[in-house]
C-alpha positions as a Markdown table, in Angstrom:
| # | Residue | x | y | z |
|---|---|---|---|---|
| 1 | Met | -26.8 | -39.5 | -27.1 |
| 2 | His | -25.4 | -37.2 | -24.1 |
| 3 | Tyr | -24.3 | -33.7 | -25.0 |
| 4 | Ala | -21.6 | -32.3 | -23.2 |
| 5 | Leu | -21.3 | -28.5 | -22.4 |
| 6 | Ser | -18.2 | -26.5 | -23.2 |
| 7 | Lys | -15.5 | -26.0 | -20.3 |
| 8 | Met | -17.0 | -22.4 | -19.6 |
| 9 | Thr | -20.3 | -22.5 | -17.6 |
| 10 | Asp | -22.2 | -20.1 | -19.5 |
| 11 | Ser | -23.3 | -22.1 | -22.3 |
| 12 | Tyr | -26.0 | -24.7 | -22.5 |
| 13 | Ile | -27.4 | -27.1 | -25.1 |
| 14 | Thr | -30.9 | -26.8 | -26.9 |
| 15 | Ile | -32.1 | -28.2 | -30.4 |
| 16 | Ser | -32.1 | -25.9 | -33.4 |
| 17 | Ser | -34.5 | -28.2 | -35.5 |
| 18 | Pro | -37.5 | -30.6 | -34.5 |
| 19 | Gly | -36.8 | -34.4 | -34.0 |
| 20 | Glu | -39.6 | -37.2 | -34.3 |
| 21 | Ala | -39.5 | -40.8 | -34.0 |
| 22 | Val | -41.8 | -43.9 | -33.7 |
| 23 | Tyr | -41.5 | -46.5 | -31.1 |
| 24 | Lys | -43.7 | -49.6 | -30.8 |
| 25 | Glu | -44.0 | -52.0 | -27.6 |
| 26 | Lys | -46.6 | -55.0 | -27.6 |
| 27 | Gly | -48.7 | -53.3 | -30.1 |
| 28 | Ser | -48.8 | -49.9 | -28.5 |
| 29 | Lys | -47.4 | -47.3 | -30.9 |
| 30 | Phe | -45.5 | -44.1 | -29.4 |
| 31 | Leu | -45.1 | -41.0 | -31.7 |
| 32 | Ser | -42.6 | -38.8 | -30.2 |
| 33 | Phe | -41.7 | -35.1 | -31.1 |
| 34 | Ala | -39.1 | -32.6 | -29.8 |
| 35 | Phe | -39.2 | -28.9 | -30.3 |
| 36 | His | -37.2 | -26.0 | -29.5 |
| 37 | Ile | -39.3 | -23.5 | -27.3 |
| 38 | Glu | -38.3 | -20.1 | -25.6 |
| 39 | Gly | -41.2 | -20.1 | -22.9 |
| 40 | Glu | -44.0 | -21.9 | -21.1 |
| 41 | Asp | -46.7 | -20.0 | -23.5 |
| 42 | Glu | -45.0 | -22.1 | -26.4 |
| 43 | Ala | -45.2 | -25.2 | -24.6 |
| 44 | Asp | -48.8 | -24.7 | -23.7 |
| 45 | Ala | -49.7 | -24.0 | -27.3 |
| 46 | Leu | -47.8 | -27.0 | -28.5 |
| 47 | Arg | -49.8 | -29.3 | -26.2 |
| 48 | Lys | -53.0 | -27.9 | -27.2 |
| 49 | Glu | -52.3 | -28.3 | -30.8 |
| 50 | Phe | -51.2 | -32.0 | -30.2 |
| 51 | Lys | -54.2 | -32.7 | -28.1 |
| 52 | Lys | -56.4 | -31.5 | -31.1 |
| 53 | Lys | -54.4 | -32.9 | -33.8 |
| 54 | Tyr | -54.3 | -36.5 | -32.3 |
| 55 | Tyr | -57.7 | -36.5 | -30.8 |
| 56 | Asp | -57.9 | -40.2 | -31.4 |
| 57 | Ala | -54.9 | -41.0 | -29.3 |
| 58 | Thr | -55.2 | -42.8 | -26.0 |
| 59 | His | -52.7 | -40.2 | -24.3 |
| 60 | Val | -50.6 | -37.1 | -25.2 |
| 61 | Val | -47.9 | -37.1 | -22.6 |
| 62 | Tyr | -45.5 | -34.2 | -22.7 |
| 63 | Ala | -42.6 | -32.5 | -20.6 |
| 64 | Phe | -40.6 | -29.4 | -21.1 |
| 65 | Arg | -37.4 | -27.9 | -19.5 |
| 66 | Leu | -36.4 | -24.2 | -19.8 |
| 67 | Gly | -33.5 | -21.9 | -18.5 |
| 68 | Ala | -29.9 | -22.0 | -19.1 |
| 69 | Glu | -29.7 | -24.2 | -16.2 |
| 70 | Gly | -32.9 | -26.2 | -16.8 |
| 71 | Glu | -34.6 | -24.6 | -13.8 |
| 72 | Arg | -38.2 | -24.3 | -15.0 |
| 73 | Phe | -39.9 | -27.6 | -16.1 |
| 74 | Arg | -43.2 | -29.5 | -16.1 |
| 75 | Ala | -44.4 | -32.9 | -17.0 |
| 76 | Ala | -47.7 | -34.4 | -17.4 |
| 77 | Asp | -49.1 | -38.1 | -17.6 |
| 78 | Asp | -52.3 | -37.3 | -19.6 |
| 79 | Gly | -54.1 | -40.1 | -17.9 |
| 80 | Glu | -51.2 | -42.7 | -17.7 |
| 81 | Pro | -50.4 | -43.9 | -14.1 |
| 82 | Ser | -48.8 | -41.1 | -12.1 |
| 83 | Gly | -45.1 | -40.9 | -12.7 |
| 84 | Ser | -45.0 | -43.7 | -15.3 |
| 85 | Ser | -44.8 | -41.3 | -18.4 |
| 86 | Gly | -44.2 | -37.4 | -18.0 |
| 87 | Leu | -41.6 | -38.1 | -15.4 |
| 88 | Pro | -39.6 | -40.5 | -17.5 |
| 89 | Val | -40.0 | -38.0 | -20.7 |
| 90 | Leu | -38.6 | -35.1 | -18.2 |
| 91 | Asn | -36.0 | -37.3 | -16.9 |
| 92 | Thr | -34.7 | -38.3 | -20.4 |
| 93 | Ile | -34.5 | -34.7 | -21.2 |
| 94 | Lys | -32.5 | -34.1 | -18.2 |
| 95 | Ser | -30.1 | -37.1 | -18.7 |
| 96 | Lys | -29.3 | -35.6 | -22.2 |
| 97 | Asn | -28.4 | -32.4 | -20.7 |
| 98 | Ile | -30.8 | -30.4 | -22.8 |
| 99 | Thr | -33.1 | -27.4 | -22.1 |
| 100 | Asp | -35.4 | -25.0 | -23.9 |
| 101 | Val | -37.2 | -27.9 | -25.3 |
| 102 | Ile | -40.4 | -29.8 | -25.0 |
| 103 | Val | -41.0 | -33.5 | -25.7 |
| 104 | Leu | -44.4 | -34.7 | -26.6 |
| 105 | Val | -45.3 | -38.3 | -26.7 |
| 106 | Val | -48.4 | -39.5 | -28.6 |
| 107 | Arg | -49.6 | -43.2 | -27.5 |
| 108 | Tyr | -51.9 | -45.5 | -29.4 |
| 109 | Phe | -52.9 | -48.3 | -27.1 |
| 110 | Gly | -52.3 | -51.6 | -28.6 |
| 111 | Gly | -54.3 | -53.9 | -26.4 |
| 112 | Thr | -51.7 | -55.1 | -23.9 |
| 113 | Lys | -51.1 | -53.3 | -20.7 |
| 114 | Leu | -47.4 | -52.6 | -20.3 |
| 115 | Gly | -47.1 | -52.0 | -16.6 |
| 116 | Ile | -45.6 | -49.2 | -14.7 |
| 117 | Pro | -41.9 | -50.4 | -15.6 |
| 118 | Gly | -43.0 | -51.3 | -19.2 |
| 119 | Leu | -44.6 | -47.6 | -19.5 |
| 120 | Ile | -41.5 | -46.0 | -17.9 |
| 121 | Asp | -39.2 | -47.6 | -20.2 |
| 122 | Ala | -41.3 | -47.1 | -23.4 |
| 123 | Tyr | -41.8 | -43.4 | -22.7 |
| 124 | Ser | -38.2 | -43.0 | -22.0 |
| 125 | Gln | -37.1 | -44.7 | -25.1 |
| 126 | Ala | -39.7 | -42.6 | -27.2 |
| 127 | Ala | -38.4 | -39.5 | -25.8 |
| 128 | Ala | -34.7 | -40.3 | -26.4 |
| 129 | Leu | -35.4 | -41.3 | -30.1 |
| 130 | Ala | -37.1 | -37.9 | -30.6 |
| 131 | Leu | -34.2 | -36.0 | -29.1 |
| 132 | Asp | -31.7 | -38.1 | -31.0 |
| 133 | Ala | -33.4 | -37.1 | -34.2 |
| 134 | Ala | -33.0 | -33.4 | -33.5 |
| 135 | Ala | -30.2 | -31.4 | -34.2 |
| 136 | Pro | -28.3 | -30.2 | -30.9 |
| 137 | Glu | -27.1 | -26.5 | -30.8 |
| 138 | Glu | -25.0 | -24.7 | -28.1 |
| 139 | Arg | -25.8 | -21.4 | -26.8 |
| 140 | Leu | -24.5 | -18.9 | -24.8 |
| 141 | Val | -25.6 | -17.0 | -21.6 |
| 142 | Thr | -25.1 | -13.3 | -22.4 |
| 143 | Glu | -25.3 | -10.1 | -20.4 |
| 144 | Thr | -25.5 | -6.7 | -21.7 |
| 145 | Val | -22.9 | -4.1 | -21.4 |
| 146 | Ser | -24.0 | -0.3 | -21.8 |
| 147 | Val | -21.5 | 1.9 | -23.5 |
| 148 | Ser | -21.5 | 5.7 | -24.0 |
| 149 | Val | -18.4 | 7.1 | -25.9 |
| 150 | Pro | -17.5 | 10.0 | -28.1 |
| 151 | Tyr | -17.4 | 9.1 | -31.6 |
| 152 | Ser | -13.7 | 10.1 | -31.5 |
| 153 | Gln | -13.3 | 6.8 | -29.4 |
| 154 | Met | -15.3 | 4.4 | -31.7 |
| 155 | Asn | -12.4 | 2.9 | -33.3 |
| 156 | Tyr | -11.2 | 1.8 | -30.0 |
| 157 | Val | -14.3 | 0.2 | -29.0 |
| 158 | Met | -14.9 | -1.5 | -32.3 |
| 159 | Arg | -11.7 | -2.9 | -32.1 |
| 160 | Ile | -12.6 | -4.6 | -28.7 |
| 161 | Val | -15.9 | -5.8 | -30.2 |
| 162 | Lys | -14.0 | -7.5 | -33.1 |
| 163 | Asp | -11.3 | -9.0 | -30.9 |
| 164 | Gln | -13.6 | -10.4 | -28.2 |
| 165 | Asp | -16.4 | -11.5 | -30.8 |
| 166 | Leu | -18.9 | -9.5 | -29.3 |
| 167 | Gln | -22.3 | -8.6 | -30.6 |
| 168 | Ile | -23.9 | -5.2 | -30.8 |
| 169 | Ala | -27.4 | -5.1 | -29.8 |
| 170 | Glu | -28.2 | -1.4 | -30.1 |
| 171 | Met | -26.3 | 1.7 | -31.6 |
| 172 | Gly | -27.2 | 5.2 | -31.6 |
| 173 | Gly | -27.0 | 8.7 | -30.2 |
| 174 | Ser | -26.0 | 12.1 | -31.5 |
| 175 | Val | -23.6 | 13.8 | -29.2 |
| 176 | Asp | -22.1 | 10.5 | -28.0 |
| 177 | Cys | -22.6 | 7.0 | -29.3 |
| 178 | Glu | -24.8 | 5.1 | -27.2 |
| 179 | Met | -24.3 | 1.3 | -27.4 |
| 180 | Lys | -25.6 | -1.9 | -25.8 |
| 181 | Ile | -23.3 | -4.9 | -26.4 |
| 182 | Leu | -24.1 | -8.4 | -25.7 |
| 183 | Val | -21.2 | -10.1 | -23.9 |
| 184 | Arg | -20.7 | -13.6 | -22.9 |
| 185 | Lys | -21.5 | -14.0 | -19.1 |
| 186 | Asn | -17.9 | -15.2 | -18.3 |
| 187 | Leu | -16.2 | -12.5 | -20.2 |
| 188 | Lys | -18.1 | -9.7 | -18.8 |
| 189 | Asp | -15.5 | -8.4 | -16.2 |
| 190 | Lys | -12.6 | -8.7 | -18.7 |
| 191 | Val | -14.6 | -6.7 | -21.6 |
| 192 | Leu | -15.5 | -3.9 | -18.8 |
| 193 | Glu | -11.9 | -3.7 | -17.8 |
| 194 | Leu | -10.9 | -3.5 | -21.7 |
| 195 | Leu | -13.6 | -0.8 | -22.5 |
| 196 | Asn | -12.8 | 1.1 | -19.3 |
| 197 | Lys | -8.9 | 1.0 | -19.5 |
| 198 | Asn | -8.9 | 4.8 | -20.6 |
| 199 | Gly | -11.7 | 6.1 | -18.5 |
| 200 | Arg | -15.3 | 4.9 | -17.5 |
| 201 | Ile | -17.4 | 4.6 | -20.6 |
| 202 | Ala | -19.0 | 1.3 | -19.9 |
| 203 | Glu | -21.0 | -0.4 | -17.3 |
């Protein structure tokens, strides 16, 4: 399954719950797992955990993709022929338009060599099954708007927050109210215009 982005360009697809699957080919068993991750440290920790957990496996291949535009990624063959496993897993992630995700594929060799084309197909299929078993989630790319406003104008600001479905990240202050508001990237200019309509209070 391919996940389509919304018409606005400031959203991306990740997964909200893990997925796992089993794929078999000519005696070899491929256990595949997909997880949401927030950074490379998390990816490294999962890789190490799986290497330890599946110590008896022939290979533990993985690939991950990070960032709203999938700009950070890595793939590893773990002893399989170069380009036959990690890259196909990564390409499967890309083809499904998903990011902030890692897919690990654990292989138990079944005695019959699959050849490069066979390995590419098997790892691609295993990765796709794990991703299909996960729950997709659309997330927004947001930016922070800082607001400094007298408490007497708070009703005006809060009406904009409600009408534009914004999220308040921080709020405090004694003389004036100091706020940090999370704004969908494509709406930032519009929100700034609304907030500053009666004088500059936001940036």
